Amino acid sequence: MSLATLLSLFLSVLVWCLVCGALVQVGRFLSRHHPFAPGLWWALLVLSFVPFAPLPEMTLDEVIPTVLYDFSEQAGKLQLSTEIMLTTENQWNGLWIFIALIFVMVLQSIRKGMCLLNKLASLRALMSSAEPLRAELSASFSSLTQIKGRQVPVYVLPLNCTAFAMGVKKPTIVMPQYFATLPEYKQRTLLLHEVTHLAHRDHIALMVWQVLKCLFWFNPAIARMEAAFINAMEARCDAQTIGRYGIERQQYAATLLDALKHSTLNKTPNAVAGFASQALSLADYKSRLVQIMKPVKTRHRFVTLNILAIAMFSAFVSFQVRPLLSPQTPNWQLPMNDYKISSHFGHVWAFRNHKPHGGLDMVAAKGTPLGAMATGKVLVADEITLAKNYGKTVLIQHSNGYQSLYAHLDSIAVSQGDWVSAGEVIGTLGDSGRVTGAHLHLEILADGKRLDPLSIFPKD
C-alpha cells in the first residue's frame, strides 16, 4: 500500500466528516419546518455516505510488473532483485502504517464501546434495586401500559431521576421514586410518554446511535446528529402523546418541568428513552416547551422534497466526480492502423527458447508512428530499465490496473513520468533489441499478468 493510497483514504475520511458537518446544518434548517421528524437524521446520515460508496480509488498503482524481467540477463536479474526488494519494502512500510492507524482507531472504538457497556452495566445494577409498581397503581394504569395487546411491566427506582423505557426482548417502563406522590394526570402523562417511546422502539434507535458514536468517534458530527435525533424524537413523542391521548398542553408542560427538576441530580444514560434526556441542552428544552404549548405547522412535503433534492445532488456529484477520481476501463484504441500480425499471443518458437509469446508482434514499415493505446502515465521510456531483448521500450500505466508495453522501438517520443492521452505518439516502430525484423512487440498487462492484446482491441 503506497503513501498516496493512505493519503487518499484519510482525505476521504476528512471529506466525509466535513460532509456530515454540512448536513447537520442542513438538518437544523429543515427541522425548523418539521421538528417532529427523527427520520430526517437517519436520512441525512445515509446521505453522508452516498459520495463515498464505494470509496473511490484515486491513485494508480505505478509498479513495473516482475513478469517483464523474464528475459533479463545477469545484470538485469540483479536489477530485478533490487527493484523487487525496494518495491516490497515500500509496500510493506505503507501497509504497516495503515495497519497501525487502523489498530489505533479500533482500540479507541473498543474503549468507547467499553464505556458504553459500563454505563449499561451500571443501569442493570440500578435496576436490581427497582421494585414493581404498587398493585393498586398497576391495576389502575394497566390499560395504558399495553402495546399491541402485550402488557408492559412498570418498575419504580428508589431514587429520583427521569422516567425512561428500556429493554429489547422485554420492554420495560421505569418510573422515579417520586412517581407515587404525583397527581394522577402527571402519572398518566409519564406512563403514556414512555409507552409512545416503546411503540416507536426509540430506545433501540438510541442504542444504535450510541454504537455509531463508538465506531465513528473521530467524526464530531455524529454526536451532533444523535443530539438532534433525540430532540426530534422527543418532540414527536410529545406531539403524539398529547394528540393521541388528549392530554392538556399545560398539564403536559408542567409534568415535563417536574421531570426536569427531579432528574438533575440523578442522570441516566443516553441509551434509554427518557422523559428528560441528558443529551438535550437548556435551549433544546426551551424549544421543546414552546413546541408543546404552541406547535408549529409542519411542512412535511417541503422537508421530503429537500431530502430528495439533496439525495439527487449527492448522486449527481458522485457520478460526475467519481469517474474523474477513480479508475475506469481504459479507452482502448489501436497503436497503428496498417499492420500485419507475425506472431500471436502464446505462440511457441525456438527463437524465444520455446517459451510462450507474451505479447503480439505487429509488422509495419520502420518509422511508423505509434500511438498510446489509452490515457495513462509513462513508467518506462528507455532501453535499459527492462531486459535488453526488448530494446527501446515504453511502458504506460493505465487505470484499473492495466498497463501497455511497446518494445523494439526505433525512437521514443515521451519521457518517464509523462501523462499521455489515447492516440498520442509515443515513438516509432523499429528493430531495436533482439529481433528478426522491424516490428512492434505489444504487451497488455492487468495487475501484473499478461493478457492477449487481441482480447482488448476495440471491436469495429
Coordinates of C-alpha atoms in Angstrom, one line a residue:
M1 CA 0.0 0.0 0.0
S2 CA 1.5 3.3 -1.1
L3 CA 1.7 6.6 0.7
A4 CA -0.6 8.1 -1.9
T5 CA -3.2 5.4 -1.2
L6 CA -3.1 6.2 2.5
L7 CA -3.4 9.9 1.8
S8 CA -6.4 9.2 -0.4
L9 CA -8.1 7.2 2.4
F10 CA -7.6 9.8 5.0
L11 CA -8.6 12.6 2.7
S12 CA -11.8 10.7 2.0
V13 CA -12.5 10.3 5.8
L14 CA -11.8 14.1 6.2
V15 CA -14.2 14.9 3.4
W16 CA -16.9 12.6 5.0
C17 CA -16.5 14.4 8.3
L18 CA -17.0 17.8 6.5
V19 CA -20.0 16.5 4.6
C20 CA -21.6 15.3 7.8
G21 CA -21.0 18.7 9.4
A22 CA -22.6 20.4 6.4
L23 CA -25.6 18.0 6.6
V24 CA -26.0 18.8 10.3
Q25 CA -26.5 22.5 9.4
V26 CA -29.0 21.5 6.6
G27 CA -30.8 19.3 9.1
R28 CA -31.1 22.1 11.6
F29 CA -32.7 24.3 9.0
L30 CA -35.1 21.6 7.9
S31 CA -36.1 20.7 11.4
R32 CA -37.4 24.3 11.9
H33 CA -40.1 23.3 9.4
H34 CA -40.7 19.8 10.7
P35 CA -39.4 19.5 14.3
F36 CA -41.2 16.1 14.8
A37 CA -39.2 14.1 12.2
P38 CA -36.4 11.9 13.8
G39 CA -36.3 10.1 10.5
L40 CA -34.7 13.2 9.0
W41 CA -31.5 12.5 10.8
W42 CA -31.4 8.9 9.7
A43 CA -31.8 10.1 6.1
L44 CA -29.0 12.6 6.4
L45 CA -26.7 10.0 8.0
V46 CA -27.3 7.7 5.0
L47 CA -26.9 10.6 2.5
S48 CA -23.4 11.4 4.0
F49 CA -22.2 8.1 2.7
V50 CA -23.5 8.5 -0.9
P51 CA -20.5 10.2 -2.4
F52 CA -18.2 7.5 -0.9
A53 CA -20.0 4.3 -1.8
P54 CA -17.9 2.6 -3.0
L55 CA -14.8 4.5 -1.8
P56 CA -13.1 6.0 -4.8
E57 CA -9.6 4.8 -5.5
M58 CA -7.8 7.9 -6.7
T59 CA -4.3 6.7 -7.4
L60 CA -2.6 4.5 -10.0
D61 CA -0.5 1.5 -8.8
E62 CA 2.7 2.6 -10.6
V63 CA 4.7 -0.6 -10.3
I64 CA 6.7 -2.3 -13.1
P65 CA 5.5 -6.0 -13.1
T66 CA 8.2 -8.5 -12.4
V67 CA 7.0 -10.6 -15.3
L68 CA 8.6 -8.1 -17.7
Y69 CA 12.0 -9.0 -16.4
D70 CA 11.7 -12.6 -17.7
F71 CA 14.3 -12.2 -20.5
S72 CA 16.8 -10.2 -18.4
E73 CA 20.5 -11.1 -18.4
Q74 CA 22.5 -11.4 -15.2
A75 CA 22.8 -7.6 -14.7
G76 CA 19.1 -7.3 -15.4
K77 CA 18.4 -10.1 -12.8
L78 CA 20.4 -8.1 -10.2
Q79 CA 18.4 -5.1 -11.0
L80 CA 15.2 -7.1 -10.8
S81 CA 16.1 -8.3 -7.3
T82 CA 16.8 -4.8 -6.2
E83 CA 13.5 -3.5 -7.7
I84 CA 11.5 -6.2 -6.1
M85 CA 13.2 -5.7 -2.7
L86 CA 12.7 -1.9 -2.8
T87 CA 9.1 -2.2 -4.1
T88 CA 8.2 -4.8 -1.5
E89 CA 9.8 -2.8 1.3
N90 CA 7.9 0.4 0.3
Q91 CA 4.6 -1.5 0.0
W92 CA 5.1 -3.2 3.5
N93 CA 6.1 0.1 5.1
G94 CA 2.8 1.7 3.8
L95 CA 0.9 -1.4 4.9
W96 CA 2.3 -1.3 8.4
I97 CA 1.4 2.3 8.7
F98 CA -2.1 1.6 7.6
I99 CA -2.3 -1.4 10.0
A100 CA -1.0 0.7 12.9
L101 CA -3.5 3.5 12.2
I102 CA -6.4 1.1 11.9
F103 CA -5.3 -0.6 15.1
V104 CA -5.3 2.7 17.0
M105 CA -8.7 3.6 15.6
V106 CA -10.1 0.1 16.6
L107 CA -8.6 0.4 20.1
Q108 CA -10.3 3.8 20.6
S109 CA -13.6 2.4 19.3
I110 CA -13.2 -0.5 21.8
R111 CA -12.5 1.9 24.6
K112 CA -15.6 3.9 23.7
G113 CA -17.6 0.7 23.5
M114 CA -16.4 -0.4 26.9
C115 CA -17.5 2.9 28.4
L116 CA -21.0 2.3 26.9
L117 CA -21.1 -1.2 28.3
N118 CA -20.1 0.1 31.7
K119 CA -22.9 2.6 31.6
L120 CA -25.4 -0.2 30.7
A121 CA -23.9 -2.4 33.4
S122 CA -24.5 0.4 35.9
L123 CA -28.1 0.7 34.7
R124 CA -28.6 -3.0 35.1
A125 CA -27.2 -2.8 38.6
L126 CA -29.5 0.1 39.3
M127 CA -32.5 -2.0 38.0
S128 CA -31.7 -4.7 40.5
S129 CA -32.9 -2.3 43.2
A130 CA -36.1 -1.4 41.3
E131 CA -39.5 -2.7 42.6
P132 CA -42.7 -3.4 40.6
L133 CA -45.3 -0.6 40.7
R134 CA -47.7 -0.9 43.6
A135 CA -50.5 -3.3 42.8
E136 CA -53.3 -0.7 43.1
L137 CA -51.5 1.7 40.8
S138 CA -50.6 -1.0 38.3
A139 CA -54.2 -2.1 38.2
S140 CA -55.5 1.4 37.5
F141 CA -53.0 2.0 34.7
S142 CA -52.9 -1.5 33.2
S143 CA -55.0 -0.3 30.2
L144 CA -52.5 2.5 29.5
T145 CA -49.4 0.3 29.5
Q146 CA -50.3 -2.1 26.7
I147 CA -48.5 -2.3 23.3
K148 CA -50.2 -4.5 20.7
G149 CA -52.1 -6.4 23.4
R150 CA -49.0 -7.0 25.4
Q151 CA -48.7 -5.7 29.0
V152 CA -45.5 -3.8 29.6
P153 CA -44.2 -4.1 33.2
V154 CA -43.6 -0.9 35.2
Y155 CA -40.9 -0.6 37.8
V156 CA -40.1 2.1 40.3
L157 CA -36.5 3.0 41.3
P158 CA -35.5 4.1 44.8
L159 CA -34.2 7.4 43.6
N160 CA -35.5 10.5 41.8
C161 CA -34.5 10.5 38.1
T162 CA -36.2 10.8 34.8
A163 CA -38.8 8.2 33.8
F164 CA -37.4 6.0 30.9
A165 CA -38.1 3.0 28.8
M166 CA -35.6 0.2 28.2
G167 CA -35.2 -3.5 27.1
V168 CA -35.1 -5.1 23.7
K169 CA -36.7 -8.5 24.2
K170 CA -38.7 -7.5 27.3
P171 CA -39.5 -3.8 27.1
T172 CA -39.9 -2.2 30.5
I173 CA -41.0 1.2 31.8
V174 CA -39.1 2.6 34.7
M175 CA -40.5 5.3 37.0
P176 CA -38.7 7.5 39.5
Q177 CA -39.3 7.4 43.3
Y178 CA -41.5 10.5 43.3
F179 CA -43.9 8.9 40.9
A180 CA -46.3 7.7 43.7
T181 CA -46.5 11.3 45.0
L182 CA -47.6 12.9 41.7
P183 CA -51.1 13.8 40.8
E184 CA -52.9 11.2 38.7
Y185 CA -52.7 13.3 35.5
K186 CA -48.9 13.6 35.8
Q187 CA -48.6 9.8 36.5
R188 CA -50.7 9.2 33.4
T189 CA -48.6 11.6 31.3
L190 CA -45.3 10.0 32.3
L191 CA -46.6 6.5 31.5
L192 CA -48.1 7.4 28.2
H193 CA -45.0 9.2 27.1
E194 CA -42.9 6.1 27.7
V195 CA -45.5 3.9 26.0
T196 CA -45.2 6.1 22.9
H197 CA -41.4 5.7 23.0
L198 CA -41.7 1.9 23.2
A199 CA -44.2 1.9 20.4
H200 CA -41.7 3.6 18.1
R201 CA -38.8 1.5 19.5
D202 CA -37.0 4.7 20.3
H203 CA -34.9 3.0 23.0
I204 CA -33.4 0.7 20.3
A205 CA -32.8 3.6 17.9
L206 CA -30.9 5.4 20.7
M207 CA -28.7 2.4 21.3
V208 CA -27.9 2.3 17.5
W209 CA -26.8 5.9 17.7
Q210 CA -24.6 5.2 20.7
V211 CA -22.9 2.4 18.8
L212 CA -22.4 4.7 15.8
K213 CA -20.7 7.2 18.1
C214 CA -18.3 4.5 19.4
L215 CA -17.4 3.4 15.8
F216 CA -17.1 6.9 14.3
W217 CA -15.7 8.7 17.4
F218 CA -13.4 10.7 15.1
N219 CA -16.4 12.4 13.5
P220 CA -17.9 15.0 15.8
A221 CA -20.8 15.5 13.5
I222 CA -22.2 12.0 14.5
A223 CA -22.6 13.2 18.1
R224 CA -24.4 16.3 16.9
M225 CA -26.7 14.2 14.7
E226 CA -27.5 12.0 17.7
A227 CA -28.4 15.0 19.9
A228 CA -30.6 16.4 17.0
F229 CA -32.2 13.0 16.6
I230 CA -33.1 12.8 20.3
N231 CA -34.5 16.3 20.1
A232 CA -36.8 15.4 17.2
M233 CA -37.7 12.0 18.8
E234 CA -38.8 13.7 22.0
A235 CA -40.8 16.4 20.0
R236 CA -42.5 13.6 18.1
C237 CA -43.3 11.7 21.3
D238 CA -44.6 14.8 22.9
A239 CA -46.9 15.7 20.0
Q240 CA -48.2 12.1 19.6
T241 CA -48.8 11.6 23.3
I242 CA -50.7 14.9 23.5
G243 CA -52.7 14.3 20.4
R244 CA -53.4 10.6 20.8
Y245 CA -54.5 10.7 24.4
G246 CA -56.0 14.1 24.6
I247 CA -53.7 15.5 27.3
E248 CA -53.9 19.2 28.2
R249 CA -50.9 21.0 26.9
Q250 CA -50.4 23.0 30.2
Q251 CA -50.5 19.8 32.2
Y252 CA -48.1 18.1 29.9
A253 CA -45.6 21.0 30.1
A254 CA -46.0 21.0 33.9
T255 CA -45.1 17.3 34.0
L256 CA -42.0 18.0 31.9
L257 CA -40.9 20.7 34.2
D258 CA -41.3 18.4 37.2
A259 CA -39.3 15.7 35.5
L260 CA -36.5 18.2 34.7
K261 CA -36.4 19.4 38.3
H262 CA -36.1 15.9 39.7
S263 CA -33.7 14.5 37.1
T264 CA -30.9 17.0 37.5
L265 CA -29.4 15.1 40.5
N266 CA -29.5 11.6 39.1
K267 CA -28.7 11.1 35.4
T268 CA -29.4 8.1 33.2
P269 CA -27.5 7.0 30.1
N270 CA -28.5 8.4 26.7
A271 CA -29.1 4.8 25.5
V272 CA -32.5 4.8 27.2
A273 CA -35.6 6.7 26.0
G274 CA -36.1 9.1 29.0
F275 CA -38.8 11.7 29.5
A276 CA -36.0 14.2 30.3
S277 CA -32.9 13.3 28.2
Q278 CA -29.4 14.3 29.3
A279 CA -28.4 14.8 25.7
L280 CA -30.6 17.9 25.4
S281 CA -29.4 21.3 26.3
L282 CA -31.3 24.1 28.1
A283 CA -32.0 25.7 24.8
D284 CA -33.4 22.4 23.5
Y285 CA -35.8 22.2 26.4
K286 CA -37.0 25.8 25.9
S287 CA -37.7 24.9 22.3
R288 CA -39.4 21.7 23.4
L289 CA -41.7 23.6 25.8
V290 CA -42.6 26.1 23.1
Q291 CA -43.5 23.2 20.7
I292 CA -45.7 21.7 23.4
M293 CA -47.6 25.0 24.1
K294 CA -47.5 26.4 20.5
P295 CA -46.7 23.7 18.0
V296 CA -45.5 24.9 14.6
K297 CA -47.3 23.9 11.4
T298 CA -45.2 21.1 10.0
R299 CA -44.2 21.2 6.3
H300 CA -43.7 17.6 5.7
R301 CA -43.7 17.9 1.9
F302 CA -41.1 20.7 2.0
V303 CA -38.7 18.6 4.1
T304 CA -39.3 15.5 1.9
L305 CA -38.6 17.4 -1.3
N306 CA -35.5 18.9 0.2
I307 CA -34.2 15.4 1.2
L308 CA -34.9 14.1 -2.3
A309 CA -33.1 17.1 -3.8
I310 CA -30.1 16.5 -1.5
A311 CA -30.1 12.8 -2.5
M312 CA -30.2 13.6 -6.2
F313 CA -27.5 16.3 -5.9
S314 CA -25.2 13.8 -4.0
A315 CA -25.8 11.1 -6.6
F316 CA -25.1 13.6 -9.4
V317 CA -21.9 14.8 -7.8
S318 CA -20.9 11.3 -7.1
F319 CA -21.5 10.1 -10.6
Q320 CA -19.8 13.1 -12.2
V321 CA -16.8 13.4 -9.9
R322 CA -16.0 9.8 -9.2
P323 CA -15.1 8.9 -12.9
L324 CA -12.5 11.7 -12.7
L325 CA -11.0 10.3 -9.5
S326 CA -11.4 6.6 -9.7
P327 CA -10.0 4.2 -12.3
Q328 CA -12.2 3.3 -15.2
T329 CA -11.8 0.8 -18.0
P330 CA -9.1 2.4 -20.4
N331 CA -10.3 4.0 -23.6
W332 CA -8.5 1.4 -25.8
Q333 CA -7.5 2.1 -29.4
L334 CA -5.0 0.6 -31.8
P335 CA -1.4 1.8 -31.7
M336 CA -1.4 2.0 -35.5
N337 CA -3.9 1.3 -38.3
D338 CA -1.9 -0.6 -41.0
Y339 CA -0.1 -3.7 -39.8
K340 CA 0.1 -7.4 -40.1
I341 CA 0.4 -9.9 -37.3
S342 CA 3.6 -12.0 -37.4
S343 CA 3.3 -13.8 -34.0
H344 CA 0.2 -14.2 -31.8
F345 CA 0.0 -14.3 -28.0
G346 CA 1.1 -17.6 -26.6
H347 CA 2.9 -18.7 -29.8
V348 CA 5.9 -21.0 -29.1
W349 CA 9.1 -20.6 -31.2
A350 CA 12.7 -21.8 -30.8
F351 CA 13.9 -18.2 -31.3
R352 CA 12.2 -17.5 -27.9
N353 CA 13.7 -20.6 -26.3
H354 CA 10.4 -22.4 -26.7
K355 CA 8.7 -20.0 -24.2
P356 CA 5.1 -18.9 -25.0
H357 CA 5.0 -15.5 -26.6
G358 CA 4.0 -12.8 -24.0
G359 CA 2.5 -10.4 -26.5
L360 CA 1.5 -9.6 -30.1
D361 CA 4.0 -8.9 -32.9
M362 CA 2.7 -6.3 -35.3
V363 CA 4.7 -5.8 -38.6
A364 CA 4.7 -2.4 -40.4
A365 CA 7.3 -0.1 -42.0
K366 CA 10.1 1.0 -39.8
G367 CA 9.5 4.6 -38.5
T368 CA 5.7 4.2 -38.4
P369 CA 4.4 6.4 -35.6
L370 CA 2.9 4.5 -32.7
G371 CA 0.1 5.9 -30.5
A372 CA -0.7 5.2 -26.9
M373 CA -3.4 2.6 -26.6
A374 CA -5.2 4.6 -23.8
T375 CA -4.7 7.5 -21.5
G376 CA -2.1 6.9 -18.8
K377 CA 1.3 7.7 -17.2
V378 CA 4.6 6.7 -18.7
L379 CA 6.6 4.4 -16.3
V380 CA 9.4 3.3 -18.6
A381 CA 10.8 5.2 -21.7
D382 CA 14.3 3.8 -22.4
E383 CA 16.3 0.7 -23.4
I384 CA 18.0 0.0 -20.0
T385 CA 15.2 -0.4 -17.4
L386 CA 13.9 -3.7 -18.8
A387 CA 15.6 -6.6 -20.5
K388 CA 17.9 -5.9 -23.4
N389 CA 15.8 -8.1 -25.6
Y390 CA 13.1 -5.5 -25.5
G391 CA 15.3 -2.8 -27.0
K392 CA 13.8 0.7 -26.8
T393 CA 10.7 0.3 -24.7
V394 CA 7.8 2.4 -23.5
L395 CA 5.6 1.1 -20.6
I396 CA 2.4 3.0 -19.8
Q397 CA 0.3 2.7 -16.6
H398 CA -3.5 2.9 -17.3
S399 CA -6.5 2.9 -15.0
N400 CA -7.9 -0.2 -13.3
G401 CA -4.5 -1.8 -13.1
Y402 CA -3.9 -2.1 -16.9
Q403 CA -0.5 -1.5 -18.5
S404 CA 0.6 -1.5 -22.1
L405 CA 4.2 -2.1 -23.3
Y406 CA 5.7 -1.2 -26.6
A407 CA 9.0 -2.8 -27.4
H408 CA 11.7 -2.8 -30.2
L409 CA 11.0 0.9 -31.0
D410 CA 13.2 2.9 -33.3
S411 CA 12.8 6.1 -31.4
I412 CA 11.0 7.2 -28.2
A413 CA 8.9 10.5 -28.1
V414 CA 8.0 10.5 -24.4
S415 CA 9.8 10.5 -21.1
Q416 CA 9.3 8.7 -17.8
G417 CA 6.6 10.4 -15.7
D418 CA 4.8 12.0 -18.7
W419 CA 1.0 11.7 -19.0
V420 CA -0.2 10.7 -22.4
S421 CA -3.7 10.7 -23.9
A422 CA -5.1 7.9 -26.1
G423 CA -3.6 8.1 -29.6
E424 CA -0.7 10.4 -28.6
V425 CA 2.5 9.5 -30.4
I426 CA 4.9 7.8 -28.0
G427 CA 7.6 6.7 -30.5
T428 CA 8.2 5.0 -33.8
L429 CA 8.3 1.3 -34.9
G430 CA 11.8 -0.2 -35.2
D431 CA 14.1 -3.1 -34.8
S432 CA 16.0 -2.4 -31.6
G433 CA 16.7 -5.3 -29.2
R434 CA 16.6 -9.0 -30.1
V435 CA 14.5 -9.2 -33.3
T436 CA 14.5 -10.8 -36.7
G437 CA 13.0 -7.7 -38.4
A438 CA 11.3 -4.4 -37.8
H439 CA 8.0 -4.8 -35.8
L440 CA 6.1 -3.7 -32.7
H441 CA 6.1 -6.1 -29.8
L442 CA 2.9 -5.1 -27.9
E443 CA 2.0 -6.5 -24.5
I444 CA -1.1 -5.8 -22.4
L445 CA -0.9 -6.5 -18.6
A446 CA -3.6 -6.4 -16.0
D447 CA -2.4 -6.3 -12.3
G448 CA 1.0 -7.7 -13.4
K449 CA -0.3 -10.5 -15.6
R450 CA -0.1 -10.7 -19.4
L451 CA -3.3 -10.7 -21.5
D452 CA -3.8 -11.4 -25.2
P453 CA -3.9 -7.9 -26.8
L454 CA -6.4 -9.1 -29.3
S455 CA -8.9 -9.7 -26.4
I456 CA -8.9 -6.0 -25.6
F457 CA -8.6 -4.4 -29.0
P458 CA -11.5 -2.2 -29.9
K459 CA -14.1 -4.1 -31.9
D460 CA -15.3 -2.4 -35.1

